[in-house]
mmCIF file with all atom_site columns, C-alpha atoms in Angstrom:
data_model
loop_
_atom_site.group_PDB
_atom_site.id
_atom_site.type_symbol
_atom_site.label_atom_id
_atom_site.label_alt_id
_atom_site.label_comp_id
_atom_site.label_asym_id
_atom_site.label_entity_id
_atom_site.label_seq_id
_atom_site.pdbx_PDB_ins_code
_atom_site.Cartn_x
_atom_site.Cartn_y
_atom_site.Cartn_z
_atom_site.occupancy
_atom_site.B_iso_or_equiv
_atom_site.pdbx_formal_charge
_atom_site.auth_seq_id
_atom_site.auth_comp_id
_atom_site.auth_asym_id
_atom_site.auth_atom_id
_atom_site.pdbx_PDB_model_num
ATOM 1   C CA . ASP U 1 1   ? 153.364 55.720 25.664 1.00 43.00 ? 1   ASP U CA 1
ATOM 2   C CA . GLN U 1 2   ? 155.277 52.572 24.798 1.00 47.00 ? 2   GLN U CA 1
ATOM 3   C CA . GLY U 1 3   ? 158.250 54.721 23.760 1.00 45.00 ? 3   GLY U CA 1
ATOM 4   C CA . ASN U 1 4   ? 161.257 53.275 25.492 1.00 48.00 ? 4   ASN U CA 1
ATOM 5   C CA . ALA U 1 5   ? 159.656 49.975 26.315 1.00 61.00 ? 5   ALA U CA 1
ATOM 6   C CA . VAL U 1 6   ? 161.210 48.162 29.242 1.00 77.00 ? 6   VAL U CA 1
ATOM 7   C CA . HIS U 1 7   ? 160.422 44.509 28.794 1.00 94.00 ? 7   HIS U CA 1
ATOM 8   C CA . ASP U 1 8   ? 160.216 43.209 32.327 1.00 94.00 ? 8   ASP U CA 1
ATOM 9   C CA . GLU U 1 9   ? 158.444 39.954 31.481 1.00 96.00 ? 9   GLU U CA 1
ATOM 10  C CA . LEU U 1 10  ? 160.078 36.737 30.379 1.00 96.00 ? 10  LEU U CA 1
ATOM 11  C CA . MET F 2 1   ? 155.125 40.318 39.852 1.00 90.00 ? 1   MET F CA 1
ATOM 12  C CA . ASN F 2 2   ? 151.747 38.768 40.461 1.00 96.00 ? 2   ASN F CA 1
ATOM 13  C CA . ILE F 2 3   ? 150.598 35.220 41.122 1.00 98.00 ? 3   ILE F CA 1
ATOM 14  C CA . PHE F 2 4   ? 149.582 34.541 37.500 1.00 98.00 ? 4   PHE F CA 1
ATOM 15  C CA . ARG F 2 5   ? 152.935 35.520 36.127 1.00 97.00 ? 5   ARG F CA 1
ATOM 16  C CA . LEU F 2 6   ? 154.800 33.605 38.812 1.00 98.00 ? 6   LEU F CA 1
ATOM 17  C CA . LEU F 2 7   ? 152.733 30.490 38.117 1.00 98.00 ? 7   LEU F CA 1
ATOM 18  C CA . GLY F 2 8   ? 153.269 31.016 34.390 1.00 98.00 ? 8   GLY F CA 1
ATOM 19  C CA . ASP F 2 9   ? 157.027 31.206 34.824 1.00 98.00 ? 9   ASP F CA 1
ATOM 20  C CA . LEU F 2 10  ? 156.986 28.165 37.096 1.00 98.00 ? 10  LEU F CA 1
ATOM 21  C CA . ALA F 2 11  ? 154.996 26.242 34.466 1.00 98.00 ? 11  ALA F CA 1
ATOM 22  C CA . HIS F 2 12  ? 157.613 27.263 31.915 1.00 98.00 ? 12  HIS F CA 1
ATOM 23  C CA . LEU F 2 13  ? 160.389 26.014 34.203 1.00 98.00 ? 13  LEU F CA 1
ATOM 24  C CA . ALA F 2 14  ? 158.452 22.805 34.856 1.00 98.00 ? 14  ALA F CA 1
ATOM 25  C CA . SER F 2 15  ? 158.048 22.174 31.119 1.00 98.00 ? 15  SER F CA 1
ATOM 26  C CA . ILE F 2 16  ? 161.807 22.305 30.638 1.00 98.00 ? 16  ILE F CA 1
ATOM 27  C CA . PHE F 2 17  ? 162.484 20.003 33.582 1.00 98.00 ? 17  PHE F CA 1
ATOM 28  C CA . ILE F 2 18  ? 159.879 17.534 32.275 1.00 98.00 ? 18  ILE F CA 1
ATOM 29  C CA . LEU F 2 19  ? 161.473 17.538 28.830 1.00 98.00 ? 19  LEU F CA 1
ATOM 30  C CA . VAL F 2 20  ? 165.023 17.036 30.124 1.00 98.00 ? 20  VAL F CA 1
ATOM 31  C CA . HIS F 2 21  ? 163.781 14.368 32.533 1.00 98.00 ? 21  HIS F CA 1
ATOM 32  C CA . LYS F 2 22  ? 162.028 12.531 29.694 1.00 97.00 ? 22  LYS F CA 1
ATOM 33  C CA . MET F 2 23  ? 165.163 12.521 27.593 1.00 97.00 ? 23  MET F CA 1
ATOM 34  C CA . HIS F 2 24  ? 167.382 11.286 30.400 1.00 97.00 ? 24  HIS F CA 1
ATOM 35  C CA . THR F 2 25  ? 165.097 8.549  31.712 1.00 97.00 ? 25  THR F CA 1
ATOM 36  C CA . THR F 2 26  ? 164.143 7.189  28.286 1.00 96.00 ? 26  THR F CA 1
ATOM 37  C CA . ARG F 2 27  ? 167.626 7.967  26.887 1.00 96.00 ? 27  ARG F CA 1
ATOM 38  C CA . SER F 2 28  ? 165.772 9.242  23.858 1.00 96.00 ? 28  SER F CA 1
ATOM 39  C CA . CYS F 2 29  ? 164.367 12.342 22.228 1.00 96.00 ? 29  CYS F CA 1
ATOM 40  C CA . ARG F 2 30  ? 161.760 10.424 20.298 1.00 96.00 ? 30  ARG F CA 1
ATOM 41  C CA . GLY F 2 31  ? 158.637 12.431 19.623 1.00 96.00 ? 31  GLY F CA 1
ATOM 42  C CA . ILE F 2 32  ? 160.339 15.770 20.235 1.00 97.00 ? 32  ILE F CA 1
ATOM 43  C CA . SER F 2 33  ? 160.749 18.222 17.360 1.00 98.00 ? 33  SER F CA 1
ATOM 44  C CA . PHE F 2 34  ? 164.320 19.429 17.030 1.00 98.00 ? 34  PHE F CA 1
ATOM 45  C CA . LYS F 2 35  ? 163.061 22.332 14.944 1.00 98.00 ? 35  LYS F CA 1
ATOM 46  C CA . THR F 2 36  ? 160.752 23.594 17.675 1.00 98.00 ? 36  THR F CA 1
ATOM 47  C CA . GLN F 2 37  ? 163.570 23.345 20.215 1.00 98.00 ? 37  GLN F CA 1
ATOM 48  C CA . ALA F 2 38  ? 165.951 25.189 17.891 1.00 98.00 ? 38  ALA F CA 1
ATOM 49  C CA . LEU F 2 39  ? 163.355 27.938 17.445 1.00 98.00 ? 39  LEU F CA 1
ATOM 50  C CA . TYR F 2 40  ? 163.172 28.358 21.232 1.00 98.00 ? 40  TYR F CA 1
ATOM 51  C CA . VAL F 2 41  ? 166.941 28.911 21.354 1.00 98.00 ? 41  VAL F CA 1
ATOM 52  C CA . LEU F 2 42  ? 166.497 31.613 18.723 1.00 98.00 ? 42  LEU F CA 1
ATOM 53  C CA . VAL F 2 43  ? 163.575 33.091 20.687 1.00 98.00 ? 43  VAL F CA 1
ATOM 54  C CA . PHE F 2 44  ? 165.563 33.295 23.915 1.00 98.00 ? 44  PHE F CA 1
ATOM 55  C CA . LEU F 2 45  ? 168.726 34.650 22.308 1.00 98.00 ? 45  LEU F CA 1
ATOM 56  C CA . THR F 2 46  ? 166.885 37.434 20.487 1.00 98.00 ? 46  THR F CA 1
ATOM 57  C CA . ARG F 2 47  ? 164.637 38.351 23.420 1.00 98.00 ? 47  ARG F CA 1
ATOM 58  C CA . TYR F 2 48  ? 167.183 38.227 26.213 1.00 98.00 ? 48  TYR F CA 1
ATOM 59  C CA . ILE F 2 49  ? 169.853 40.207 24.427 1.00 96.00 ? 49  ILE F CA 1
ATOM 60  C CA . ASP F 2 50  ? 168.930 42.903 26.952 1.00 95.00 ? 50  ASP F CA 1
ATOM 61  C CA . LEU F 2 51  ? 170.901 40.879 29.502 1.00 96.00 ? 51  LEU F CA 1
ATOM 62  C CA . LEU F 2 52  ? 173.881 42.723 28.072 1.00 96.00 ? 52  LEU F CA 1
ATOM 63  C CA . TYR F 2 53  ? 172.659 46.215 28.902 1.00 94.00 ? 53  TYR F CA 1
ATOM 64  C CA . THR F 2 54  ? 169.606 46.165 31.207 1.00 93.00 ? 54  THR F CA 1
ATOM 65  C CA . TRP F 2 55  ? 169.216 45.071 34.816 1.00 94.00 ? 55  TRP F CA 1
ATOM 66  C CA . ILE F 2 56  ? 165.649 44.379 35.892 1.00 95.00 ? 56  ILE F CA 1
ATOM 67  C CA . SER F 2 57  ? 165.943 42.076 38.892 1.00 96.00 ? 57  SER F CA 1
ATOM 68  C CA . LEU F 2 58  ? 167.840 39.058 40.139 1.00 98.00 ? 58  LEU F CA 1
ATOM 69  C CA . TYR F 2 59  ? 164.778 36.911 39.385 1.00 98.00 ? 59  TYR F CA 1
ATOM 70  C CA . ASN F 2 60  ? 164.637 38.210 35.833 1.00 97.00 ? 60  ASN F CA 1
ATOM 71  C CA . PHE F 2 61  ? 168.370 37.714 35.327 1.00 98.00 ? 61  PHE F CA 1
ATOM 72  C CA . VAL F 2 62  ? 168.478 34.164 36.687 1.00 98.00 ? 62  VAL F CA 1
ATOM 73  C CA . MET F 2 63  ? 165.438 33.070 34.682 1.00 98.00 ? 63  MET F CA 1
ATOM 74  C CA . LYS F 2 64  ? 166.808 34.503 31.442 1.00 98.00 ? 64  LYS F CA 1
ATOM 75  C CA . VAL F 2 65  ? 170.164 32.819 31.908 1.00 98.00 ? 65  VAL F CA 1
ATOM 76  C CA . PHE F 2 66  ? 168.383 29.568 32.765 1.00 98.00 ? 66  PHE F CA 1
ATOM 77  C CA . PHE F 2 67  ? 166.142 29.665 29.683 1.00 98.00 ? 67  PHE F CA 1
ATOM 78  C CA . ILE F 2 68  ? 169.029 30.379 27.344 1.00 98.00 ? 68  ILE F CA 1
ATOM 79  C CA . SER F 2 69  ? 171.288 27.719 28.822 1.00 98.00 ? 69  SER F CA 1
ATOM 80  C CA . SER F 2 70  ? 168.647 25.007 29.248 1.00 98.00 ? 70  SER F CA 1
ATOM 81  C CA . SER F 2 71  ? 167.385 25.447 25.682 1.00 98.00 ? 71  SER F CA 1
ATOM 82  C CA . GLY F 2 72  ? 170.980 25.174 24.441 1.00 98.00 ? 72  GLY F CA 1
ATOM 83  C CA . TYR F 2 73  ? 171.461 22.065 26.579 1.00 98.00 ? 73  TYR F CA 1
ATOM 84  C CA . ILE F 2 74  ? 168.316 20.474 25.069 1.00 98.00 ? 74  ILE F CA 1
ATOM 85  C CA . LEU F 2 75  ? 169.668 21.103 21.565 1.00 98.00 ? 75  LEU F CA 1
ATOM 86  C CA . TYR F 2 76  ? 172.962 19.520 22.604 1.00 98.00 ? 76  TYR F CA 1
ATOM 87  C CA . LEU F 2 77  ? 171.147 16.445 23.946 1.00 97.00 ? 77  LEU F CA 1
ATOM 88  C CA . MET F 2 78  ? 169.164 16.091 20.740 1.00 97.00 ? 78  MET F CA 1
ATOM 89  C CA . LYS F 2 79  ? 172.044 16.780 18.398 1.00 96.00 ? 79  LYS F CA 1
ATOM 90  C CA . TYR F 2 80  ? 174.746 14.718 20.111 1.00 96.00 ? 80  TYR F CA 1
ATOM 91  C CA . ARG F 2 81  ? 173.859 12.531 23.115 1.00 96.00 ? 81  ARG F CA 1
ATOM 92  C CA . PHE F 2 82  ? 170.589 11.100 21.840 1.00 96.00 ? 82  PHE F CA 1
ATOM 93  C CA . ARG F 2 83  ? 171.039 11.845 18.169 1.00 95.00 ? 83  ARG F CA 1
ATOM 94  C CA . PRO F 2 84  ? 170.253 8.282  16.936 1.00 94.00 ? 84  PRO F CA 1
ATOM 95  C CA . THR F 2 85  ? 166.810 8.487  18.566 1.00 95.00 ? 85  THR F CA 1
ATOM 96  C CA . HIS F 2 86  ? 165.779 11.539 16.569 1.00 93.00 ? 86  HIS F CA 1
ATOM 97  C CA . ASP F 2 87  ? 164.027 10.859 13.279 1.00 91.00 ? 87  ASP F CA 1
ATOM 98  C CA . PRO F 2 88  ? 164.380 13.897 10.999 1.00 93.00 ? 88  PRO F CA 1
ATOM 99  C CA . SER F 2 89  ? 161.974 12.331 8.482  1.00 95.00 ? 89  SER F CA 1
ATOM 100 C CA . LEU F 2 90  ? 159.119 13.058 10.928 1.00 95.00 ? 90  LEU F CA 1
ATOM 101 C CA . ASP F 2 91  ? 160.307 16.590 11.711 1.00 96.00 ? 91  ASP F CA 1
ATOM 102 C CA . THR F 2 92  ? 159.551 18.134 8.344  1.00 95.00 ? 92  THR F CA 1
ATOM 103 C CA . PHE F 2 93  ? 157.839 21.428 9.033  1.00 97.00 ? 93  PHE F CA 1
ATOM 104 C CA . LYS F 2 94  ? 159.557 24.222 7.092  1.00 97.00 ? 94  LYS F CA 1
ATOM 105 C CA . VAL F 2 95  ? 160.815 26.685 9.705  1.00 98.00 ? 95  VAL F CA 1
ATOM 106 C CA . GLU F 2 96  ? 161.480 29.274 7.004  1.00 97.00 ? 96  GLU F CA 1
ATOM 107 C CA . TYR F 2 97  ? 157.718 29.737 6.851  1.00 97.00 ? 97  TYR F CA 1
ATOM 108 C CA . LEU F 2 98  ? 157.788 30.843 10.479 1.00 98.00 ? 98  LEU F CA 1
ATOM 109 C CA . VAL F 2 99  ? 161.049 32.750 10.793 1.00 98.00 ? 99  VAL F CA 1
ATOM 110 C CA . GLY F 2 100 ? 160.627 34.821 7.619  1.00 98.00 ? 100 GLY F CA 1
ATOM 111 C CA . PRO F 2 101 ? 157.110 36.149 8.227  1.00 98.00 ? 101 PRO F CA 1
ATOM 112 C CA . CYS F 2 102 ? 157.843 36.779 11.925 1.00 98.00 ? 102 CYS F CA 1
ATOM 113 C CA . PHE F 2 103 ? 160.840 38.879 10.980 1.00 98.00 ? 103 PHE F CA 1
ATOM 114 C CA . VAL F 2 104 ? 158.878 40.864 8.406  1.00 98.00 ? 104 VAL F CA 1
ATOM 115 C CA . LEU F 2 105 ? 156.054 41.395 10.923 1.00 98.00 ? 105 LEU F CA 1
ATOM 116 C CA . ALA F 2 106 ? 158.592 42.564 13.504 1.00 98.00 ? 106 ALA F CA 1
ATOM 117 C CA . LEU F 2 107 ? 159.940 45.113 11.005 1.00 98.00 ? 107 LEU F CA 1
ATOM 118 C CA . ILE F 2 108 ? 156.432 46.478 10.443 1.00 98.00 ? 108 ILE F CA 1
ATOM 119 C CA . PHE F 2 109 ? 154.722 46.172 13.833 1.00 98.00 ? 109 PHE F CA 1
ATOM 120 C CA . ASN F 2 110 ? 157.076 47.214 16.624 1.00 97.00 ? 110 ASN F CA 1
ATOM 121 C CA . TYR F 2 111 ? 157.296 49.837 19.357 1.00 96.00 ? 111 TYR F CA 1
ATOM 122 C CA . ARG F 2 112 ? 160.503 51.364 18.043 1.00 95.00 ? 112 ARG F CA 1
ATOM 123 C CA . PHE F 2 113 ? 162.523 50.868 14.910 1.00 96.00 ? 113 PHE F CA 1
ATOM 124 C CA . GLU F 2 114 ? 165.708 49.841 16.690 1.00 96.00 ? 114 GLU F CA 1
ATOM 125 C CA . VAL F 2 115 ? 167.751 46.679 16.377 1.00 97.00 ? 115 VAL F CA 1
ATOM 126 C CA . THR F 2 116 ? 167.162 45.387 19.908 1.00 96.00 ? 116 THR F CA 1
ATOM 127 C CA . GLU F 2 117 ? 163.502 46.353 19.868 1.00 96.00 ? 117 GLU F CA 1
ATOM 128 C CA . ILE F 2 118 ? 162.931 44.598 16.535 1.00 98.00 ? 118 ILE F CA 1
ATOM 129 C CA . LEU F 2 119 ? 164.718 41.503 17.860 1.00 98.00 ? 119 LEU F CA 1
ATOM 130 C CA . TRP F 2 120 ? 162.491 41.546 20.950 1.00 98.00 ? 120 TRP F CA 1
ATOM 131 C CA . THR F 2 121 ? 159.369 41.856 18.785 1.00 98.00 ? 121 THR F CA 1
ATOM 132 C CA . PHE F 2 122 ? 160.608 39.108 16.467 1.00 98.00 ? 122 PHE F CA 1
ATOM 133 C CA . SER F 2 123 ? 161.108 36.824 19.474 1.00 98.00 ? 123 SER F CA 1
ATOM 134 C CA . ILE F 2 124 ? 157.563 37.458 20.677 1.00 98.00 ? 124 ILE F CA 1
ATOM 135 C CA . TYR F 2 125 ? 156.064 36.622 17.267 1.00 98.00 ? 125 TYR F CA 1
ATOM 136 C CA . LEU F 2 126 ? 158.330 33.619 16.784 1.00 98.00 ? 126 LEU F CA 1
ATOM 137 C CA . GLU F 2 127 ? 157.553 32.211 20.229 1.00 98.00 ? 127 GLU F CA 1
ATOM 138 C CA . ALA F 2 128 ? 153.856 32.328 19.375 1.00 98.00 ? 128 ALA F CA 1
ATOM 139 C CA . VAL F 2 129 ? 154.321 29.932 16.457 1.00 98.00 ? 129 VAL F CA 1
ATOM 140 C CA . ALA F 2 130 ? 157.460 28.006 17.472 1.00 98.00 ? 130 ALA F CA 1
ATOM 141 C CA . ILE F 2 131 ? 155.355 25.051 18.605 1.00 98.00 ? 131 ILE F CA 1
ATOM 142 C CA . PHE F 2 132 ? 154.133 24.404 15.042 1.00 98.00 ? 132 PHE F CA 1
ATOM 143 C CA . PRO F 2 133 ? 156.857 21.870 14.066 1.00 98.00 ? 133 PRO F CA 1
ATOM 144 C CA . GLN F 2 134 ? 156.117 19.941 17.281 1.00 98.00 ? 134 GLN F CA 1
ATOM 145 C CA . LEU F 2 135 ? 152.353 19.893 16.714 1.00 96.00 ? 135 LEU F CA 1
ATOM 146 C CA . PHE F 2 136 ? 152.892 19.051 13.056 1.00 96.00 ? 136 PHE F CA 1
ATOM 147 C CA . MET F 2 137 ? 155.062 16.106 14.038 1.00 95.00 ? 137 MET F CA 1
ATOM 148 C CA . MET F 2 138 ? 152.401 14.782 16.410 1.00 95.00 ? 138 MET F CA 1
ATOM 149 C CA . GLN F 2 139 ? 149.784 15.235 13.719 1.00 93.00 ? 139 GLN F CA 1
ATOM 150 C CA . ARG F 2 140 ? 151.882 13.078 11.402 1.00 92.00 ? 140 ARG F CA 1
ATOM 151 C CA . THR F 2 141 ? 152.477 10.265 13.878 1.00 93.00 ? 141 THR F CA 1
ATOM 152 C CA . GLY F 2 142 ? 148.992 10.611 15.378 1.00 94.00 ? 142 GLY F CA 1
ATOM 153 C CA . GLU F 2 143 ? 150.224 9.924  18.901 1.00 93.00 ? 143 GLU F CA 1
ATOM 154 C CA . ALA F 2 144 ? 152.560 11.094 21.648 1.00 95.00 ? 144 ALA F CA 1
ATOM 155 C CA . GLU F 2 145 ? 154.157 9.609  24.713 1.00 96.00 ? 145 GLU F CA 1
ATOM 156 C CA . THR F 2 146 ? 152.397 10.673 27.905 1.00 96.00 ? 146 THR F CA 1
ATOM 157 C CA . ILE F 2 147 ? 155.485 12.451 29.222 1.00 96.00 ? 147 ILE F CA 1
ATOM 158 C CA . THR F 2 148 ? 155.660 14.496 26.012 1.00 96.00 ? 148 THR F CA 1
ATOM 159 C CA . THR F 2 149 ? 152.065 15.595 26.526 1.00 97.00 ? 149 THR F CA 1
ATOM 160 C CA . HIS F 2 150 ? 152.882 16.706 30.083 1.00 98.00 ? 150 HIS F CA 1
ATOM 161 C CA . TYR F 2 151 ? 155.718 18.788 28.637 1.00 98.00 ? 151 TYR F CA 1
ATOM 162 C CA . LEU F 2 152 ? 153.360 20.412 26.121 1.00 98.00 ? 152 LEU F CA 1
ATOM 163 C CA . ALA F 2 153 ? 150.647 21.008 28.700 1.00 98.00 ? 153 ALA F CA 1
ATOM 164 C CA . ALA F 2 154 ? 153.099 22.829 30.998 1.00 98.00 ? 154 ALA F CA 1
ATOM 165 C CA . LEU F 2 155 ? 154.472 24.820 28.068 1.00 98.00 ? 155 LEU F CA 1
ATOM 166 C CA . GLY F 2 156 ? 150.975 25.826 26.968 1.00 97.00 ? 156 GLY F CA 1
ATOM 167 C CA . ALA F 2 157 ? 149.923 26.659 30.515 1.00 98.00 ? 157 ALA F CA 1
ATOM 168 C CA . TYR F 2 158 ? 152.835 29.095 30.761 1.00 98.00 ? 158 TYR F CA 1
ATOM 169 C CA . ARG F 2 159 ? 151.556 31.447 28.079 1.00 97.00 ? 159 ARG F CA 1
ATOM 170 C CA . ALA F 2 160 ? 147.931 30.882 29.048 1.00 98.00 ? 160 ALA F CA 1
ATOM 171 C CA . LEU F 2 161 ? 148.766 32.071 32.595 1.00 98.00 ? 161 LEU F CA 1
ATOM 172 C CA . TYR F 2 162 ? 150.342 35.225 31.205 1.00 98.00 ? 162 TYR F CA 1
ATOM 173 C CA . ILE F 2 163 ? 146.905 36.295 29.974 1.00 98.00 ? 163 ILE F CA 1
ATOM 174 C CA . PRO F 2 164 ? 145.333 36.820 33.446 1.00 98.00 ? 164 PRO F CA 1
ATOM 175 C CA . ASN F 2 165 ? 148.683 38.418 34.375 1.00 98.00 ? 165 ASN F CA 1
ATOM 176 C CA . TRP F 2 166 ? 148.185 41.011 31.630 1.00 97.00 ? 166 TRP F CA 1
ATOM 177 C CA . ILE F 2 167 ? 144.591 41.634 32.723 1.00 97.00 ? 167 ILE F CA 1
ATOM 178 C CA . TYR F 2 168 ? 145.804 42.040 36.312 1.00 97.00 ? 168 TYR F CA 1
ATOM 179 C CA . ARG F 2 169 ? 148.542 44.451 35.244 1.00 96.00 ? 169 ARG F CA 1
ATOM 180 C CA . TYR F 2 170 ? 146.079 46.481 33.213 1.00 96.00 ? 170 TYR F CA 1
ATOM 181 C CA . PHE F 2 171 ? 143.913 47.068 36.275 1.00 97.00 ? 171 PHE F CA 1
ATOM 182 C CA . THR F 2 172 ? 146.692 47.534 38.840 1.00 96.00 ? 172 THR F CA 1
ATOM 183 C CA . GLU F 2 173 ? 149.343 49.361 36.803 1.00 94.00 ? 173 GLU F CA 1
ATOM 184 C CA . GLY F 2 174 ? 147.393 50.568 33.785 1.00 94.00 ? 174 GLY F CA 1
ATOM 185 C CA . THR F 2 175 ? 149.988 48.997 31.511 1.00 91.00 ? 175 THR F CA 1
ATOM 186 C CA . VAL F 2 176 ? 149.212 47.204 28.269 1.00 94.00 ? 176 VAL F CA 1
ATOM 187 C CA . ASP F 2 177 ? 151.761 45.588 25.984 1.00 96.00 ? 177 ASP F CA 1
ATOM 188 C CA . PRO F 2 178 ? 149.661 45.032 22.849 1.00 96.00 ? 178 PRO F CA 1
ATOM 189 C CA . ILE F 2 179 ? 152.366 43.131 20.943 1.00 97.00 ? 179 ILE F CA 1
ATOM 190 C CA . ALA F 2 180 ? 152.871 40.640 23.763 1.00 97.00 ? 180 ALA F CA 1
ATOM 191 C CA . VAL F 2 181 ? 149.139 40.360 24.439 1.00 97.00 ? 181 VAL F CA 1
ATOM 192 C CA . VAL F 2 182 ? 148.055 39.682 20.848 1.00 98.00 ? 182 VAL F CA 1
ATOM 193 C CA . ALA F 2 183 ? 150.907 37.224 20.251 1.00 98.00 ? 183 ALA F CA 1
ATOM 194 C CA . GLY F 2 184 ? 150.256 35.574 23.616 1.00 98.00 ? 184 GLY F CA 1
ATOM 195 C CA . ILE F 2 185 ? 146.590 35.049 22.835 1.00 98.00 ? 185 ILE F CA 1
ATOM 196 C CA . VAL F 2 186 ? 147.478 33.553 19.448 1.00 98.00 ? 186 VAL F CA 1
ATOM 197 C CA . GLN F 2 187 ? 150.096 31.339 21.103 1.00 98.00 ? 187 GLN F CA 1
ATOM 198 C CA . THR F 2 188 ? 147.630 30.076 23.687 1.00 98.00 ? 188 THR F CA 1
ATOM 199 C CA . GLY F 2 189 ? 144.998 29.544 20.994 1.00 97.00 ? 189 GLY F CA 1
ATOM 200 C CA . LEU F 2 190 ? 147.302 27.171 19.150 1.00 97.00 ? 190 LEU F CA 1
ATOM 201 C CA . TYR F 2 191 ? 147.221 24.871 22.182 1.00 97.00 ? 191 TYR F CA 1
ATOM 202 C CA . LEU F 2 192 ? 143.428 24.673 22.509 1.00 96.00 ? 192 LEU F CA 1
ATOM 203 C CA . ASP F 2 193 ? 143.124 21.563 20.371 1.00 93.00 ? 193 ASP F CA 1
ATOM 204 C CA . PHE F 2 194 ? 145.928 19.926 22.272 1.00 95.00 ? 194 PHE F CA 1
ATOM 205 C CA . PHE F 2 195 ? 144.514 20.945 25.683 1.00 96.00 ? 195 PHE F CA 1
ATOM 206 C CA . TYR F 2 196 ? 141.194 19.383 24.728 1.00 96.00 ? 196 TYR F CA 1
ATOM 207 C CA . VAL F 2 197 ? 142.738 15.991 23.974 1.00 95.00 ? 197 VAL F CA 1
ATOM 208 C CA . TYR F 2 198 ? 145.053 16.281 26.991 1.00 96.00 ? 198 TYR F CA 1
ATOM 209 C CA . VAL F 2 199 ? 142.203 16.882 29.418 1.00 97.00 ? 199 VAL F CA 1
ATOM 210 C CA . THR F 2 200 ? 139.732 14.413 27.921 1.00 96.00 ? 200 THR F CA 1
ATOM 211 C CA . LYS F 2 201 ? 142.255 11.608 27.329 1.00 95.00 ? 201 LYS F CA 1
ATOM 212 C CA . VAL F 2 202 ? 145.653 11.871 29.001 1.00 96.00 ? 202 VAL F CA 1
ATOM 213 C CA . LEU F 2 203 ? 144.364 13.113 32.346 1.00 96.00 ? 203 LEU F CA 1
ATOM 214 C CA . GLN F 2 204 ? 141.843 10.244 32.294 1.00 96.00 ? 204 GLN F CA 1
ATOM 215 C CA . GLY F 2 205 ? 144.724 7.803  32.017 1.00 95.00 ? 205 GLY F CA 1
ATOM 216 C CA . GLN F 2 206 ? 144.438 7.152  28.301 1.00 95.00 ? 206 GLN F CA 1
ATOM 217 C CA . LYS F 2 207 ? 147.118 7.395  25.669 1.00 95.00 ? 207 LYS F CA 1
ATOM 218 C CA . PHE F 2 208 ? 147.379 10.566 23.618 1.00 95.00 ? 208 PHE F CA 1
ATOM 219 C CA . GLU F 2 209 ? 146.035 9.511  20.246 1.00 92.00 ? 209 GLU F CA 1
ATOM 220 C CA . LEU F 2 210 ? 144.564 11.662 17.553 1.00 87.00 ? 210 LEU F CA 1
ATOM 221 C CA . PRO F 2 211 ? 141.574 10.435 15.593 1.00 80.00 ? 211 PRO F CA 1
ATOM 222 C CA . ALA F 2 212 ? 142.762 8.826  12.352 1.00 71.00 ? 212 ALA F CA 1
#
C-alpha cells in the first residue's frame, strides 16, 4: 500500500 | 540508508561542487544551460516542500536544504555574476514541452490526489527530463568543456546509483516506489549516450566532441 507515501529519498 | 543511495547522494553533491567550482575558476557559465538549472530549482522546491511539515532525519533535512540553496545560488551566479558569459541563443530548448506534460502526468499518475503528493510526483517526472536543455545545448555546439562533462557524469551517476538502491530496498524492506523507479530508469537512460562518449573519450584524455 503506497497510501500515505513517506518520501524518504532525495 | 544503504551504500548505493549514499554513493548516489554523494555523486549528486559532487556534481554541484564541480559545477560551482567550474564557474568560479573559469569566471564563466559557458556551456551550462540556464534552463536546466532553473528546472532543478523547480524540482527541488516542489519535492522538498515536505520540509515544512515532515521530519525524516538530520541527513535528509541538511541535504534538502543544501540542494535548494545551492541550486538557487547557481541560478544567481548565472543570472547576475557571470551573466555576460551565458549565451541564451544556444539555450533554446522549450521548457514548456517538459513542464506541461510532467504536470499533466503527475495529475494522472500519482499515489494520492493531494497537492503535496502531486507536487512530489511532478518533481520526480520533471527531474527525469530536466537535463534535456543541457544535452540539447551540447548537441548544438557539438562539444563541451571537460569540467562540464565531469559535472554531467556525476549528475548521471547519482540517479544511476539509485537503481541498485531500489533493488536493495526491494529485497531488504520489500518496498517499491514505482513512480520513482520508472522515472529514475528513464532519467538514467537519457545519459547512456553521454556516458558512452564520456568513457570512450573524456576518460581517455580526449576532448568531448560529438561526431559532426
